[in-house]
Amino acid sequence: MDATNNKVPTTRARLGQFLTLEGIDGAGKSSHLNWAAGYLSDQGIEVVTTREPGGTPLGDQIRSLLLNASMTPATECLLLFAGRAEHLAEVINPALSRGAWVISDRFTDATYAYQCGGRGMVPERIAVLESWTQQGQHPNRTWLFDVPLAVAKQRRSIRNETQGSDRFESEPEPFHQRVQDQYLQRAQAHPERFLLIDARQSIQQIRQQLAMDLDGLLKSYRDRS
Ligand code: TYD
């Protein structure tokens, strides 16, 4: 009996693939999400695109708190996982179970990067929440968009002229440096899952790299089914 009442598909029931996009603010990841979804749709794959924080009506309310309200690092972390539990139960797991592929703009690697790297929370606390919420479930592939801090800062300032900056974006440079360091450490620790993308490349070059990766994922997915 699953005490969390969270419908986590077993490995056999999980049919679709789960892809995530990560990177510091201003790395430029989000512009590639819809392109990747289109690429997979053209190959006959059902794709669900989503994001964190957010992804559900409740998650969007939590997102608004996270981006705007002042709170302790512990509250921030707990809210992120509350939204994630809802996101998994309502969107991610049902989609994977029916064979759709899910592409999420950020997931738990962001919590390690921002709350552990950025805010200084100990990773063991995040790991407890991760295993409770995800029950061993992780993305199949994570694209980490890597860009020098100065480039990301410039991209943020262009975007913020129209949108304004949220609680995370307005953190000082050392915060973003720690987030980046933590992301790179995670990529090193999980080389089978992470693909590092040099986000200084042209959009065309990045798409070429992503297309090659998606072709490989599609091939092993089809060989298995
Ligand atoms: P995001 O939607 O990527 O920002 P944008 O609106 O600029 O596209 O994410 C919002 C912020 O939330 C981002 O600055 C990182 C932060 N965040 C965390 O701190 N921890 C997390 O676990 C997640 C998913 C996001």
XYZ file of C-alpha atoms and ligand atoms in Angstrom:
250
model
C 0.000 0.000 0.000
C 1.374 3.362 -0.995
C 1.142 5.543 2.091
C 1.568 8.748 0.091
C -1.389 7.912 -2.153
C 0.809 9.078 -4.995
C 0.247 7.081 -8.179
C 3.825 6.286 -9.106
C 4.049 3.980 -12.116
C 6.230 0.924 -11.714
C 9.155 0.619 -14.130
C 7.075 -1.689 -16.332
C 4.067 0.596 -16.321
C 6.136 3.631 -17.158
C 5.956 3.787 -20.919
C 6.916 7.326 -21.843
C 10.237 9.092 -21.376
C 10.823 11.970 -18.986
C 13.100 14.796 -20.155
C 14.089 17.869 -18.149
C 15.791 21.153 -19.023
C 18.013 22.837 -16.463
C 20.401 25.756 -16.154
C 20.995 29.039 -14.350
C 18.576 31.905 -14.963
C 19.382 33.382 -18.363
C 20.944 30.188 -19.768
C 18.331 30.228 -22.547
C 16.893 26.740 -21.981
C 13.191 27.600 -22.290
C 13.394 28.585 -25.958
C 14.384 24.989 -26.828
C 11.530 23.259 -25.042
C 8.819 23.838 -27.656
C 11.226 23.030 -30.447
C 12.053 19.648 -28.836
C 8.340 18.937 -28.349
C 7.712 19.677 -32.031
C 10.600 17.425 -33.066
C 9.141 14.498 -31.105
C 5.561 15.153 -32.288
C 6.809 14.971 -35.875
C 8.043 11.451 -35.043
C 4.566 10.429 -33.889
C 5.229 10.772 -30.149
C 2.620 12.309 -27.835
C 4.409 15.032 -25.866
C 3.386 16.888 -22.713
C 5.339 20.073 -21.964
C 5.325 21.444 -18.465
C 7.392 23.412 -15.967
C 8.430 23.754 -12.340
C 7.591 25.460 -10.183
C 4.089 25.090 -11.613
C 2.577 22.584 -14.008
C -0.813 22.349 -12.246
C -3.333 24.987 -11.046
C -2.182 24.465 -7.439
C 1.441 24.414 -8.570
C 0.972 27.767 -10.297
C -0.293 29.274 -7.039
C 2.750 27.865 -5.262
C 4.955 29.256 -8.062
C 3.583 32.717 -7.492
C 4.435 32.466 -3.753
C 7.920 31.133 -4.480
C 8.768 33.874 -6.952
C 7.382 36.760 -4.921
C 6.929 36.105 -1.180
C 9.718 36.304 1.348
C 10.258 32.962 3.164
C 12.889 30.802 4.841
C 14.953 28.347 2.737
C 13.158 25.451 4.462
C 9.719 26.842 3.542
C 10.929 27.370 -0.008
C 12.124 23.783 -0.266
C 8.944 22.311 1.215
C 6.756 24.382 -1.109
C 8.787 23.207 -4.099
C 8.238 19.566 -3.151
C 4.541 20.160 -2.372
C 4.131 21.476 -5.903
C 6.207 18.589 -7.259
C 4.033 15.947 -5.554
C 0.978 17.486 -7.192
C 2.768 17.791 -10.533
C 3.797 14.114 -10.479
C 0.354 12.875 -9.457
C -1.710 15.050 -11.768
C 0.439 15.541 -14.863
C 3.737 13.670 -15.117
C 2.816 10.160 -14.024
C -0.524 9.953 -15.890
C 1.214 11.136 -19.076
C 4.118 8.655 -18.755
C 1.684 5.841 -17.960
C -0.232 6.362 -21.185
C 2.999 6.416 -23.198
C 3.416 10.158 -23.655
C 6.819 11.783 -23.302
C 7.067 14.572 -20.746
C 9.415 17.545 -21.133
C 9.683 19.708 -18.037
C 11.341 23.100 -17.794
C 13.174 22.329 -14.507
C 12.675 19.558 -11.942
C 14.488 18.291 -8.839
C 18.010 19.063 -10.094
C 16.954 22.717 -9.765
C 16.235 22.156 -6.075
C 19.731 20.756 -5.529
C 21.198 23.647 -7.516
C 19.185 26.538 -6.043
C 18.194 25.430 -2.535
C 21.335 23.417 -1.799
C 23.916 25.315 -3.899
C 22.293 28.743 -3.782
C 20.674 28.790 -0.329
C 23.048 26.388 1.415
C 20.568 23.686 2.469
C 22.150 20.325 3.183
C 21.597 17.867 0.318
C 20.474 15.096 2.714
C 17.272 17.036 3.480
C 16.488 17.407 -0.192
C 17.250 13.717 -0.754
C 14.665 12.717 1.879
C 11.967 14.816 0.217
C 13.047 13.576 -3.193
C 12.708 9.899 -2.331
C 9.415 10.477 -0.499
C 7.909 12.421 -3.410
C 9.430 10.590 -6.366
C 9.837 7.066 -4.966
C 12.871 6.309 -7.091
C 11.566 8.012 -10.182
C 13.979 10.287 -12.064
C 14.178 11.899 -15.488
C 15.589 9.701 -18.269
C 17.497 12.637 -19.716
C 18.454 16.070 -18.402
C 19.795 18.768 -20.685
C 21.959 21.176 -18.725
C 22.349 24.499 -20.532
C 25.719 25.795 -19.507
C 26.658 29.415 -20.062
C 29.189 31.801 -18.453
C 27.671 33.840 -15.625
C 28.314 37.122 -17.461
C 26.373 35.957 -20.534
C 23.453 34.764 -18.388
C 23.433 38.067 -16.515
C 23.233 40.005 -19.765
C 20.384 37.806 -21.054
C 18.506 38.291 -17.784
C 18.876 42.045 -17.895
C 17.464 42.197 -21.441
C 14.491 40.043 -20.388
C 13.960 41.909 -17.128
C 13.584 45.243 -18.895
C 10.114 44.052 -19.887
C 9.260 41.447 -17.198
C 11.014 42.597 -14.015
C 13.074 40.165 -11.933
C 11.807 37.574 -9.438
C 13.277 36.577 -6.052
C 15.808 34.229 -7.606
C 16.884 36.399 -10.502
C 17.529 39.335 -8.201
C 20.009 37.345 -6.080
C 23.638 38.574 -6.309
C 26.198 36.980 -8.630
C 27.794 34.645 -6.012
C 24.379 32.977 -5.598
C 24.194 32.255 -9.338
C 27.789 31.033 -9.263
C 26.953 28.528 -6.524
C 23.859 27.398 -8.452
C 25.982 26.838 -11.542
C 28.667 24.948 -9.596
C 26.040 22.670 -8.096
C 24.483 21.965 -11.496
C 27.889 21.027 -12.913
C 28.584 18.763 -9.938
C 25.285 16.987 -10.501
C 26.060 16.531 -14.175
C 29.388 14.953 -13.218
C 27.738 12.687 -10.664
C 25.088 11.448 -13.142
C 26.792 11.267 -16.539
C 24.335 8.610 -17.805
C 21.443 11.066 -17.476
C 22.909 14.521 -18.127
C 23.788 16.058 -21.470
C 25.821 19.237 -21.125
C 24.988 21.871 -23.726
C 27.244 24.831 -24.392
C 24.537 27.483 -24.493
C 26.867 30.048 -26.104
C 26.425 28.167 -29.391
C 23.963 29.370 -32.018
C 20.359 28.183 -31.789
C 21.005 26.098 -34.909
C 24.027 24.353 -33.351
C 22.138 23.660 -30.137
C 19.196 22.203 -32.060
C 21.543 19.946 -33.966
C 22.936 18.602 -30.686
C 19.448 18.143 -29.235
C 18.181 16.412 -32.402
C 21.070 13.924 -32.242
C 20.289 13.195 -28.631
C 16.552 12.811 -29.292
C 17.300 10.442 -32.195
C 19.352 8.277 -29.824
C 16.629 8.307 -27.174
C 13.953 7.464 -29.752
C 16.012 4.591 -31.096
C 16.555 2.939 -27.728
C 12.927 3.610 -26.783
C 11.664 1.935 -29.967
C 14.140 -0.953 -29.686
C 12.775 -1.646 -26.198
C 9.090 -1.546 -27.124
P 11.898 29.395 -14.241
O 10.477 29.148 -14.610
O 12.916 28.584 -14.951
O 12.252 30.911 -14.441
P 11.786 31.847 -15.654
O 10.434 32.384 -15.272
O 12.853 32.873 -15.644
O 11.775 31.005 -16.887
O 12.087 29.143 -12.675
C 11.692 30.091 -11.730
C 12.705 30.125 -10.639
O 12.484 29.069 -9.700
C 14.139 30.004 -11.119
O 14.815 31.191 -10.781
C 14.714 28.867 -10.327
C 13.741 28.638 -9.210
N 13.643 27.234 -8.775
C 14.239 26.844 -7.599
O 14.851 27.674 -6.895
N 14.165 25.534 -7.199
C 13.495 24.607 -7.929
O 13.435 23.406 -7.532
C 12.877 25.016 -9.148
C 12.124 24.016 -9.968
C 12.975 26.340 -9.542
